[in-house]
PDB file of C-alpha atoms in Angstrom:
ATOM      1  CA  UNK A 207     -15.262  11.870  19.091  1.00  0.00           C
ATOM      2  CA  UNK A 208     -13.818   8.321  19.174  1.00  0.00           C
ATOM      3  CA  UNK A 209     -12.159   6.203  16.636  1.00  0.00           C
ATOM      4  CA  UNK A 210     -14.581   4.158  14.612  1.00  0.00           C
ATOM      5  CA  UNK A 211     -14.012   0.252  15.547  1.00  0.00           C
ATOM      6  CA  UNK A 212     -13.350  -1.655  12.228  1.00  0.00           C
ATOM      7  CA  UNK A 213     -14.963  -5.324  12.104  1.00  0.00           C
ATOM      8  CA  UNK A 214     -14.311  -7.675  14.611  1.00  0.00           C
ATOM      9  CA  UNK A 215     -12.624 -11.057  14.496  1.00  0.00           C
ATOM     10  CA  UNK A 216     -14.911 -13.674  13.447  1.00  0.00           C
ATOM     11  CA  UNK A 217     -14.274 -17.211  15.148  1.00  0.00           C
ATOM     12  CA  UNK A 218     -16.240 -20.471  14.382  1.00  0.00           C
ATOM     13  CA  UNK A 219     -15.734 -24.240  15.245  1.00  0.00           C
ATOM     14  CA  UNK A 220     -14.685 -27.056  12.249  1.00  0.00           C
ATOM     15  CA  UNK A 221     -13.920 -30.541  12.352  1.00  0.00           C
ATOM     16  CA  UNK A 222     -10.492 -29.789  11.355  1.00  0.00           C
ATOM     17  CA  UNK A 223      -9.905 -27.368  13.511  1.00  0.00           C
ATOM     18  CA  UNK A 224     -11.154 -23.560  14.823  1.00  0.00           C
ATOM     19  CA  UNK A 225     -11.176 -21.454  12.429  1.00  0.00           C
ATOM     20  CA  UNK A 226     -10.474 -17.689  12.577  1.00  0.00           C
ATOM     21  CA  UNK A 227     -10.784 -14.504  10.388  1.00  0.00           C
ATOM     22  CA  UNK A 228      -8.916 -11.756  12.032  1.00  0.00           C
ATOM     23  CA  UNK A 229      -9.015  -7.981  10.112  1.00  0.00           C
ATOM     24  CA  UNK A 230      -5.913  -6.048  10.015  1.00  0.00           C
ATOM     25  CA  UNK A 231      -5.999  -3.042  12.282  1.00  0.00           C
ATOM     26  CA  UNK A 232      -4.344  -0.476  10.013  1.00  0.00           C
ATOM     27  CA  UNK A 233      -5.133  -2.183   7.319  1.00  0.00           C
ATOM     28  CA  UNK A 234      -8.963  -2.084   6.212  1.00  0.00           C
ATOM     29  CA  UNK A 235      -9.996  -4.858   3.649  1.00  0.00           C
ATOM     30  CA  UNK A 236      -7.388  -7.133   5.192  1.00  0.00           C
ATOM     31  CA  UNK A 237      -7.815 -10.161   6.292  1.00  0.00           C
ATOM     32  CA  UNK A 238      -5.925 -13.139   7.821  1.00  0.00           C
ATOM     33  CA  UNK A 239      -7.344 -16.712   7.984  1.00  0.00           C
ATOM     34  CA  UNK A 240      -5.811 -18.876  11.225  1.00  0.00           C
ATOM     35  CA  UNK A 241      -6.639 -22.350  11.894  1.00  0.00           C
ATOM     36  CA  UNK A 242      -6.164 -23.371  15.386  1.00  0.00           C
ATOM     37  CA  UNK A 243      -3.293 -20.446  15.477  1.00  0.00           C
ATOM     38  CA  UNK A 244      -1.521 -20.951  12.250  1.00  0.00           C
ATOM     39  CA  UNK A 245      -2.133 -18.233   9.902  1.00  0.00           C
ATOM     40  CA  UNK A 246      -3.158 -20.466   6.597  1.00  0.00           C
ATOM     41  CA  UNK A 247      -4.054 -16.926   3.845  1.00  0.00           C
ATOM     42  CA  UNK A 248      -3.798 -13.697   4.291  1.00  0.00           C
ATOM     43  CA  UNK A 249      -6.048 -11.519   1.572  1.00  0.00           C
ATOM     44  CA  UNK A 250      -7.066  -8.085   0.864  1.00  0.00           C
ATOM     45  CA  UNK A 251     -10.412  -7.271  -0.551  1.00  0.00           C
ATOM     46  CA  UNK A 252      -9.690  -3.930  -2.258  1.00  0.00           C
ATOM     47  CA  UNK A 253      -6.598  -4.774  -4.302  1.00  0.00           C
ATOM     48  CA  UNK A 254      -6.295  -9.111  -4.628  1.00  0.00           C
ATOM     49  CA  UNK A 255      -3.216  -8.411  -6.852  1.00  0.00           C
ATOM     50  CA  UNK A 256      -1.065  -7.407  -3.746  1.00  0.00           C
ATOM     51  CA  UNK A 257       0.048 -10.239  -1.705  1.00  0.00           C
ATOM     52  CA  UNK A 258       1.197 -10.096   1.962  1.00  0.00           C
ATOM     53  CA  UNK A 259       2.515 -13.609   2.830  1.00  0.00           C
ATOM     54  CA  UNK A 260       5.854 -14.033   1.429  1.00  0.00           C
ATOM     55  CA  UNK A 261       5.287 -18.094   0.349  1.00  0.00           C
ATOM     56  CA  UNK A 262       2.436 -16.753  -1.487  1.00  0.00           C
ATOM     57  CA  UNK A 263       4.162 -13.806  -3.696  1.00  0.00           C
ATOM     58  CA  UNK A 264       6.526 -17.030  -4.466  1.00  0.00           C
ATOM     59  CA  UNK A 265       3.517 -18.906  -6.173  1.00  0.00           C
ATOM     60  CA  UNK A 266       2.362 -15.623  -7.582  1.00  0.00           C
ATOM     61  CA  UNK A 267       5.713 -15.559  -9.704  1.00  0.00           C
ATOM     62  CA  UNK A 268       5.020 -19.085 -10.801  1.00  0.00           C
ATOM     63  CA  UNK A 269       1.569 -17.456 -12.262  1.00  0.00           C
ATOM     64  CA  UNK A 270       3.343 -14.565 -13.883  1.00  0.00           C
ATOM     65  CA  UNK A 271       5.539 -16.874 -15.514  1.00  0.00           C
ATOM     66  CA  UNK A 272       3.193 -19.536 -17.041  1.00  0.00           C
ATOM     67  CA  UNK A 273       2.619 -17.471 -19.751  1.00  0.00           C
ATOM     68  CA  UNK A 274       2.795 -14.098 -21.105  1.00  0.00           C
ATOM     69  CA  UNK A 275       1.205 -10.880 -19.289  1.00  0.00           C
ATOM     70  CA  UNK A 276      -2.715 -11.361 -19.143  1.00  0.00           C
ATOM     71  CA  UNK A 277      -2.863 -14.356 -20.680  1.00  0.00           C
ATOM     72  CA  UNK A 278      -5.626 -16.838 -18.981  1.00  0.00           C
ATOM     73  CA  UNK A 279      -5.081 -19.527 -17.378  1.00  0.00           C
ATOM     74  CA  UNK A 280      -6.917 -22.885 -16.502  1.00  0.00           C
ATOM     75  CA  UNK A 281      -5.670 -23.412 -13.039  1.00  0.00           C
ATOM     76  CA  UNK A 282      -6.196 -26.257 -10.596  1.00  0.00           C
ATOM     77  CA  UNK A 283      -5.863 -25.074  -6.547  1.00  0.00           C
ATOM     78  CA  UNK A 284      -5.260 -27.809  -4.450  1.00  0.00           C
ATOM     79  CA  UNK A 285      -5.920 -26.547  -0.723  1.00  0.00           C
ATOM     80  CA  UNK A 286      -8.192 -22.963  -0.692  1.00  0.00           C
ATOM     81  CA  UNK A 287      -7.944 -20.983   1.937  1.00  0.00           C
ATOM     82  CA  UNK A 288      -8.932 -17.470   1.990  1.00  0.00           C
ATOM     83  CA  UNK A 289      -8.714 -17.469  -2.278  1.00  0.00           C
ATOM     84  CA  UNK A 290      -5.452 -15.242  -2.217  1.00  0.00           C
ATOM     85  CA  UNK A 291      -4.154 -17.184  -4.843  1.00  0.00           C
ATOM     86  CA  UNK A 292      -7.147 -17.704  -6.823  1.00  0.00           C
ATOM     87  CA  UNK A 293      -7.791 -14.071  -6.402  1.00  0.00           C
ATOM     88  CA  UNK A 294      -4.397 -13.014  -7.617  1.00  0.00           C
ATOM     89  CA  UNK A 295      -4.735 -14.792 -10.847  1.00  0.00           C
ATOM     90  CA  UNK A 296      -8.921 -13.351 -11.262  1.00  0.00           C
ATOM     91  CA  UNK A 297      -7.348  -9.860 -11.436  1.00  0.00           C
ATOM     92  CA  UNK A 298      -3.694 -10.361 -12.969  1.00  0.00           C
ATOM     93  CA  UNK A 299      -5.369 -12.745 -15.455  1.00  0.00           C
ATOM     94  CA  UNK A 300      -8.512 -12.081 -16.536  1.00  0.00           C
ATOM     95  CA  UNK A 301     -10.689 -14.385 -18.004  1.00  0.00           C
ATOM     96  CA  UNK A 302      -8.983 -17.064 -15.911  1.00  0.00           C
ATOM     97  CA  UNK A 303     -10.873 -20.742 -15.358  1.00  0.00           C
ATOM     98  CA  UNK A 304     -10.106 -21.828 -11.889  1.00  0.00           C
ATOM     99  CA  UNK A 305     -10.774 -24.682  -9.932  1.00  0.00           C
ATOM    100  CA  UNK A 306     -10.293 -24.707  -6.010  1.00  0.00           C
ATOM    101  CA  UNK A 307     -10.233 -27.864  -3.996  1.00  0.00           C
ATOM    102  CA  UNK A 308     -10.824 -27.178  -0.547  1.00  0.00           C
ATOM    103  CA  UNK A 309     -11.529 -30.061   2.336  1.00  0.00           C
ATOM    104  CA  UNK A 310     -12.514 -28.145   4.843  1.00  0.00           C
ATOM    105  CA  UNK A 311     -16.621 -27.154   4.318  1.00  0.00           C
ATOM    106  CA  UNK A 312     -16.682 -24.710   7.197  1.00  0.00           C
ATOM    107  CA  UNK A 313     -13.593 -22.778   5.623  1.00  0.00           C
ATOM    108  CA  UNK A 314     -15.435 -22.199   2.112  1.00  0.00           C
ATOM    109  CA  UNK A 315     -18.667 -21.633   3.969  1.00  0.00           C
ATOM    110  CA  UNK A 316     -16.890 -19.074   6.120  1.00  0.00           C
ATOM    111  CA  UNK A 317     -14.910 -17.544   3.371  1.00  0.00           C
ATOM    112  CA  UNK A 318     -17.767 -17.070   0.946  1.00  0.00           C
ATOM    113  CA  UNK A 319     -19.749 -15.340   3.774  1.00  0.00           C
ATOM    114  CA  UNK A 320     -17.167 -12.874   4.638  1.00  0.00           C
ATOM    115  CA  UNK A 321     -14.590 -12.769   1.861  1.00  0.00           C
ATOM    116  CA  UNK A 322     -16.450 -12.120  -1.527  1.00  0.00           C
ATOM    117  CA  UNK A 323     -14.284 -12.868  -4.487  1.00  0.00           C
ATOM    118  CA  UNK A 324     -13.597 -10.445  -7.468  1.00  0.00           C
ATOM    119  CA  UNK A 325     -16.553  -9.850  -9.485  1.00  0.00           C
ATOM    120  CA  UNK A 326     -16.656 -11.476 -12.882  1.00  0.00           C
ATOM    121  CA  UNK A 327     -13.681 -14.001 -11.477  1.00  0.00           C
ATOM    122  CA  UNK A 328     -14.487 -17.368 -12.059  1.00  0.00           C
ATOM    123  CA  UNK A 329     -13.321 -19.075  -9.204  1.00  0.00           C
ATOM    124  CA  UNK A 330     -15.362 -22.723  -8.728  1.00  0.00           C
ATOM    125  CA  UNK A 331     -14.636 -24.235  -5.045  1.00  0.00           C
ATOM    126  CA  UNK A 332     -15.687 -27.797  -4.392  1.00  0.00           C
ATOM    127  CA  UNK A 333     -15.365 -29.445  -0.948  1.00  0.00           C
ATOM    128  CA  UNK A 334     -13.222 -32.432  -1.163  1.00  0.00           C
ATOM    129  CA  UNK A 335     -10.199 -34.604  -0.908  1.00  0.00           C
ATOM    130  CA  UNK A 336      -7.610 -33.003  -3.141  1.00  0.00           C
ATOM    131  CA  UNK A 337      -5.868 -35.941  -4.464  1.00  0.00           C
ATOM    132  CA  UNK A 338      -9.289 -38.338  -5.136  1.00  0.00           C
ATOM    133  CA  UNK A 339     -10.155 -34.544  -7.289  1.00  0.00           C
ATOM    134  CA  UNK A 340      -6.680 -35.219  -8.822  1.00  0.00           C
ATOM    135  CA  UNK A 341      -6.979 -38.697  -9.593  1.00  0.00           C
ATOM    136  CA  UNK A 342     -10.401 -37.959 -10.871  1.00  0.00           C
ATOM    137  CA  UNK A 343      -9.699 -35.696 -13.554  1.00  0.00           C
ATOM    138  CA  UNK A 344      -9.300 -36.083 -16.851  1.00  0.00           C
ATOM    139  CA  UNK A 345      -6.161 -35.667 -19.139  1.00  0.00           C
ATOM    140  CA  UNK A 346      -3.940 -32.417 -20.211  1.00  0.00           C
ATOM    141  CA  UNK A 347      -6.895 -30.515 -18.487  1.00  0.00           C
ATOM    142  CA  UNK A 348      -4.775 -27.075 -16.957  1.00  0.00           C
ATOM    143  CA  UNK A 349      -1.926 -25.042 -17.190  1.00  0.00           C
ATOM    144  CA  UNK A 350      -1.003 -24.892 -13.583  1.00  0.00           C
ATOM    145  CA  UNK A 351      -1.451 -26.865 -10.796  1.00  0.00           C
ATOM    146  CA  UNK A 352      -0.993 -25.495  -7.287  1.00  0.00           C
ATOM    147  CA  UNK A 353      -0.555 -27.426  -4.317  1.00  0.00           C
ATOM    148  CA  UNK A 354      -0.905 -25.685  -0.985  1.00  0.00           C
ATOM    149  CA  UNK A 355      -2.781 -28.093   1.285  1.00  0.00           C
ATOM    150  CA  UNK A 356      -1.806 -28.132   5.368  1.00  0.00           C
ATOM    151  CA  UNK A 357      -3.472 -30.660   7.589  1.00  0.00           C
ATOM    152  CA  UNK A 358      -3.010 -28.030  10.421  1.00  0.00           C
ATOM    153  CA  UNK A 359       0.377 -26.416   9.872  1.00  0.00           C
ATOM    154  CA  UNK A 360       2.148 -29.682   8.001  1.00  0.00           C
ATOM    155  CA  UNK A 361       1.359 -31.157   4.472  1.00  0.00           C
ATOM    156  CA  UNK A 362      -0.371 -34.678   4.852  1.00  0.00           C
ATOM    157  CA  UNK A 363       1.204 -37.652   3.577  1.00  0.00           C
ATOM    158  CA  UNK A 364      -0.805 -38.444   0.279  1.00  0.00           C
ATOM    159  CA  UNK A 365       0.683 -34.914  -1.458  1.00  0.00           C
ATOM    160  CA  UNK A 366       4.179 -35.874  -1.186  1.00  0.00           C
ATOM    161  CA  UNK A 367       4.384 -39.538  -3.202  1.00  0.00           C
ATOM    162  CA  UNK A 368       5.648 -39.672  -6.839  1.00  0.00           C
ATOM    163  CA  UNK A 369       2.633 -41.349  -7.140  1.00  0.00           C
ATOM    164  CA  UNK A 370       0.710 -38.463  -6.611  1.00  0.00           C
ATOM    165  CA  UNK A 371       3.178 -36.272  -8.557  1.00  0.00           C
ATOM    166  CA  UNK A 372       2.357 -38.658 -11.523  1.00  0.00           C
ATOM    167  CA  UNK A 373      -1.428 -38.167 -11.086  1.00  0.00           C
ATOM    168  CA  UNK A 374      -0.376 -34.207 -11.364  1.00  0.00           C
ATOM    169  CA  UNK A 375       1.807 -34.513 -14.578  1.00  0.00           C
ATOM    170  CA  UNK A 376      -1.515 -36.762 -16.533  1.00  0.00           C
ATOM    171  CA  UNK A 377      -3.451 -33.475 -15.664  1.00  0.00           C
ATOM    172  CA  UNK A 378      -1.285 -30.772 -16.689  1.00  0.00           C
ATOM    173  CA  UNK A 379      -0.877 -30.205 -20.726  1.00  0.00           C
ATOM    174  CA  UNK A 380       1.763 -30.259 -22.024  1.00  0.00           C
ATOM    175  CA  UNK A 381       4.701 -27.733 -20.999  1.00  0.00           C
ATOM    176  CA  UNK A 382       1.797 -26.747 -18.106  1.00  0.00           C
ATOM    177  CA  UNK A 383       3.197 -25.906 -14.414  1.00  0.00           C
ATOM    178  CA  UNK A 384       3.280 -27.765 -11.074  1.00  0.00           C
ATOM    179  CA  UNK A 385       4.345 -25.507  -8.168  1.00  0.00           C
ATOM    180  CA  UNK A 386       3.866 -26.561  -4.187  1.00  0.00           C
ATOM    181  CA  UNK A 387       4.351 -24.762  -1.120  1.00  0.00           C
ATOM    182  CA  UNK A 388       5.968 -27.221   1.754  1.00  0.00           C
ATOM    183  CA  UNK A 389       7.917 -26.149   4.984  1.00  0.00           C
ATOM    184  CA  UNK A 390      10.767 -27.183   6.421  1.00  0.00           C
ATOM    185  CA  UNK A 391      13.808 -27.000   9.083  1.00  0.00           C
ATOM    186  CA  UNK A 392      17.285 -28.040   9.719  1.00  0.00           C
ATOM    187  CA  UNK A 393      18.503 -30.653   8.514  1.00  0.00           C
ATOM    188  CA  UNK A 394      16.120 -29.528   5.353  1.00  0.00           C
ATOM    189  CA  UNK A 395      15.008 -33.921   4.738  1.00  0.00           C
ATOM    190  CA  UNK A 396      11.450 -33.187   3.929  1.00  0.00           C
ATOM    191  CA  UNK A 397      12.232 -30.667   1.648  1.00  0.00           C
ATOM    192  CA  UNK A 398      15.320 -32.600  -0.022  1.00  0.00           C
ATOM    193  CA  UNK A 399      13.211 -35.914  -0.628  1.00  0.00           C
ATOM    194  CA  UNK A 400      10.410 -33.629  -1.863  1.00  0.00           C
ATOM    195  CA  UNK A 401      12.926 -32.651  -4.612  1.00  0.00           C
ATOM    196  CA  UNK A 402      14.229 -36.292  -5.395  1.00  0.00           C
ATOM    197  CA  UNK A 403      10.543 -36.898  -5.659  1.00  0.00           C
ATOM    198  CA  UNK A 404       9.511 -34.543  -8.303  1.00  0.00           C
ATOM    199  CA  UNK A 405      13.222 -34.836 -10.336  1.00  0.00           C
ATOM    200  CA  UNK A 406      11.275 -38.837 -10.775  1.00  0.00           C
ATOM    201  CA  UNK A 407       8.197 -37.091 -12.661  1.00  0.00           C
ATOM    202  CA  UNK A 408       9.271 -34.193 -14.070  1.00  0.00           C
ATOM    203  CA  UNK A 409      11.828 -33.031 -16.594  1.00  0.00           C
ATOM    204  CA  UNK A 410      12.579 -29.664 -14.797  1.00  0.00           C
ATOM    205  CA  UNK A 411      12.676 -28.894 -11.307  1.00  0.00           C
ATOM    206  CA  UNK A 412      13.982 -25.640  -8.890  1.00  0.00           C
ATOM    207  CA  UNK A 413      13.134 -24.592  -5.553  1.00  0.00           C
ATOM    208  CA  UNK A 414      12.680 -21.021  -3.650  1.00  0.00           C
ATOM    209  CA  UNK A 415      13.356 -20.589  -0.590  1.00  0.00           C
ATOM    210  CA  UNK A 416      14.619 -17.588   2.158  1.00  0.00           C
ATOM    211  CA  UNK A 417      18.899 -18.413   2.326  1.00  0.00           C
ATOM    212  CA  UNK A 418      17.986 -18.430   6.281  1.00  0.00           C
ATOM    213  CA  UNK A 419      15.816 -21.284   5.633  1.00  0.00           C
ATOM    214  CA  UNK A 420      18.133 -23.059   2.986  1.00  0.00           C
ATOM    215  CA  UNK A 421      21.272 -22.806   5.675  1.00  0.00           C
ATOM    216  CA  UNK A 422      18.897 -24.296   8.340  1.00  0.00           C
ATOM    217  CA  UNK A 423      18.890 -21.340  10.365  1.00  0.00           C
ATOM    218  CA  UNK A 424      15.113 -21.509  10.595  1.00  0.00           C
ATOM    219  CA  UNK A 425      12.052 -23.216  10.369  1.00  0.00           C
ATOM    220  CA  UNK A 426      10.135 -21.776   7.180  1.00  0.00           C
ATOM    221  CA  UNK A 427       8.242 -22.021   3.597  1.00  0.00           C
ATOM    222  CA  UNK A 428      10.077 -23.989   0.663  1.00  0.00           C
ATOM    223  CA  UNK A 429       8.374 -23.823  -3.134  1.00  0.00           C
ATOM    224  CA  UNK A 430       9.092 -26.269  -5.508  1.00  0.00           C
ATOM    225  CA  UNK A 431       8.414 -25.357  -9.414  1.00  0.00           C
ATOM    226  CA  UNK A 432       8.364 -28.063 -12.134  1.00  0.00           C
ATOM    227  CA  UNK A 433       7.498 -28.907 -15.536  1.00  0.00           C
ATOM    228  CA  UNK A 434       7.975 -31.793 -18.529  1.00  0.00           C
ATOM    229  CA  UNK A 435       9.421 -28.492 -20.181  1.00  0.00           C
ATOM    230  CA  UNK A 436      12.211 -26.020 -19.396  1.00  0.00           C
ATOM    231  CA  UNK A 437      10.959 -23.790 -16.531  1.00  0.00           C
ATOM    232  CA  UNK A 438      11.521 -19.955 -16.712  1.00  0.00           C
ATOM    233  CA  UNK A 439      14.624 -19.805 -14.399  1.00  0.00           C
ATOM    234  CA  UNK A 440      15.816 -16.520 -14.866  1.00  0.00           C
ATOM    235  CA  UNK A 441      12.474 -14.895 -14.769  1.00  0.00           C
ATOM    236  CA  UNK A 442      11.419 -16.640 -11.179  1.00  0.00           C
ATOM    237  CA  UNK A 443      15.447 -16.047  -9.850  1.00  0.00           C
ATOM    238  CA  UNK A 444      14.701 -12.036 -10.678  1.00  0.00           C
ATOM    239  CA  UNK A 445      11.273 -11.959  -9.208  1.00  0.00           C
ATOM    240  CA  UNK A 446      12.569 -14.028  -5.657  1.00  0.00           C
ATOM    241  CA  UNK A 447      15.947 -11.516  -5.705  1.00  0.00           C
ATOM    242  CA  UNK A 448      13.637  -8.889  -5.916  1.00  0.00           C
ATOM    243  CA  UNK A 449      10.889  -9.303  -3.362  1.00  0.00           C
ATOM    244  CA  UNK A 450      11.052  -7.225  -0.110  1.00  0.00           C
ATOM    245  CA  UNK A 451      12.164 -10.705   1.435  1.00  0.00           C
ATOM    246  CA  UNK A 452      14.424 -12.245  -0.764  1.00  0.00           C
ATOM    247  CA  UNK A 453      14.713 -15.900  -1.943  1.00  0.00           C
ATOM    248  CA  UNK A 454      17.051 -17.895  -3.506  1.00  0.00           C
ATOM    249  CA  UNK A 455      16.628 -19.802  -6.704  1.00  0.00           C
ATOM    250  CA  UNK A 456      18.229 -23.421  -6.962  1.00  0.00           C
ATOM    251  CA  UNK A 457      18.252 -25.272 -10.169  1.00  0.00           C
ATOM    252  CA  UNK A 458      20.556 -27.559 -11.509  1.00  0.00           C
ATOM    253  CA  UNK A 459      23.723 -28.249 -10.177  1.00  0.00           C
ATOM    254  CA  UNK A 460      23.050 -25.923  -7.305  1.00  0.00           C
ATOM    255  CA  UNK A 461      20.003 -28.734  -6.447  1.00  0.00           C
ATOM    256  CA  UNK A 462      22.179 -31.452  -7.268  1.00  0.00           C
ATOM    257  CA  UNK A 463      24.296 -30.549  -4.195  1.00  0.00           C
ATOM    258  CA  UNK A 464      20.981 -29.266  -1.757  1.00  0.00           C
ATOM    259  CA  UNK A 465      19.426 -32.804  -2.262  1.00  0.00           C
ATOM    260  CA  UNK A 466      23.089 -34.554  -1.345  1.00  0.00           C
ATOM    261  CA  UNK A 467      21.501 -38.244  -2.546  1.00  0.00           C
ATOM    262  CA  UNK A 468      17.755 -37.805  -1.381  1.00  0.00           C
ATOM    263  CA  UNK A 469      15.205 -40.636  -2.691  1.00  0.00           C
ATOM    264  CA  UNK A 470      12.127 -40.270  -3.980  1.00  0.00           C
ATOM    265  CA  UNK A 471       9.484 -40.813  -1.878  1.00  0.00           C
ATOM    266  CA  UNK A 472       6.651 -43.474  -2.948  1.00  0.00           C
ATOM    267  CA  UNK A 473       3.213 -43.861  -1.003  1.00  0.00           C
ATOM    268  CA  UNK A 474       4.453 -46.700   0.751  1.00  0.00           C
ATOM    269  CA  UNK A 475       6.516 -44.559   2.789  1.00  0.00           C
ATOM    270  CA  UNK A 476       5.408 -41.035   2.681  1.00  0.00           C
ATOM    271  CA  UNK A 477       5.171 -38.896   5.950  1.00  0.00           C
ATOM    272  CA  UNK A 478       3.183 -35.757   6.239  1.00  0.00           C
ATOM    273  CA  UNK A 479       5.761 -32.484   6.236  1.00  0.00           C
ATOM    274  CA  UNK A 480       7.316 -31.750  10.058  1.00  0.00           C
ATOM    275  CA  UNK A 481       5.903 -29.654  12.330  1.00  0.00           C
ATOM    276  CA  UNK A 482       7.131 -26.121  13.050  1.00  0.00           C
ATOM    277  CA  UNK A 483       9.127 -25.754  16.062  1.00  0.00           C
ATOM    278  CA  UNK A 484       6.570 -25.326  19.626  1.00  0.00           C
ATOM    279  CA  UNK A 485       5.216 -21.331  19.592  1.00  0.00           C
ATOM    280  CA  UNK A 486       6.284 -20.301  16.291  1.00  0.00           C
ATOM    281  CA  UNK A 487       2.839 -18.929  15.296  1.00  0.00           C
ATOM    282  CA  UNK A 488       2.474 -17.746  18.864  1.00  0.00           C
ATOM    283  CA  UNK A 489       1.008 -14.136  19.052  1.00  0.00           C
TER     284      UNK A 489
END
């Protein structure tokens, strides 16, 4: 008797791009999410709290520290995906009140066909422009704000402003979270103005990131945490020093000497992230 086939890939067209769900072969209730070839979320159905992508266990930490162990939290997802992140804090976090901003229409459509969220999660995805949503919220309104938006496989222009990182700060209450996923290579300029740009807004800043990507060995993912209040160094340092791929933690002096006299970056002059080096999502 032959092997059972699992499901197949499911490909459909969007203005932003073609989209793809692709199931993991030895690996049923997996999922991966590619747009035009870039692998944008990675998910799995049968246990959300496990997390696959290594950028993504990075903003999971951020959501273990906001507050204590299975506390809720009101949570404001800027770029959507496949949900991991959403999902993560339904089941870590019960009783969580999240709101996903997602541009793309065929991606949610797509993703709410295939990819059913937890039950009893409340998860609320509207289709729009996630820095009008921003702009258009009120006050002190969540305790985290997560910014993982890709126009393709780089981070548009209009996320990376300190006028946009002031629009974030009005919305989060007090001592609440800001965490963003960028990437970057040699000679690490994104990333470093990205820094100066958030040090302008916030009180507290650090970054994670792999040490191959920090010595500009390779192209890769760089999270930036930040707050009006102390953030929870230790805690995030352990969890990054811990993970199967390891991150560094720099804070402080340590990012004094990474950003080596980086500017923040104002509207006027913003630039979307670079683009990853020619075949790196080949495969």
């Amino acid at each position: 008797m032959g092997r059972s086939r699992g499901p197949a890939a499911i490909g459909e067209p969007s203005e932003h791009g073609h989209l793809e769900l692709v199931p993991d072969a030895d690996q049923p209730g997996c999922w991966t999410l590619r747009v035009d070839g870039t692998p944008q979320s990675h998910v799995d159905l049968d246990d959300p709290a496990t997390i696959h992508f290594e950028y993504m266990r990075r903003l999971a930490s951020v959501v273990d520290a906001t507050a204590p162990p299975g506390v809720p939290l009101r949570v404001l997802h800027l770029g959507g995906g496949a949900l991991t992140l959403p999902r993560y804090t339904a089941v870590t976090r019960r009783g969580s009140a999240q709101q996903v901003v997602e541009l793309d229409p065929a991606v949610v459509a797509l993703v709410r066909r295939v990819l059913p969220t937890p039950r009893g999660a409340d998860i609320r995805v509207r289709v729009g422009d996630a820095r009008a949503a921003v702009e258009a919220s009120g006050p002190a309104r969540y305790d985290l704000v997560v910014t993982d938006v890709y126009g393709g496989s780089r981070v548009p222009a209009p996320f990376t402003s300190t006028e946009f990182a002031a629009e974030v700060a009005r919305v989060l209450r007090p001592g609440g979270r800001y965490v963003a996923n960028l990437a970057d290579g040699a000679p690490l300029t994104f990333a470093k103005g990205q820094v100066a740009t958030l040090r302008a807004v916030f009180a507290d800043v650090c970054l994670l990131a792999e040490p191959g990507v920090l010595r500009g060995r390779r192209f890769g993912n760089v999270v930036l945490v930040a707050s009006s209040d102390p953030l929870p160094v230790a805690e995030l340092a352990t969890a990054a020093a811990r993970d199967a791929f390891p991150a560094r933690l720099l804070h402080g002096a340590e990012l004094d000497r990474f950003t080596a006299g980086a500017r923040p970056v104002a509207d006027a002059g913003a630039v979307p992230s670079p683009a990853p080096p020619k075949g790196m999502f080949a495969g």
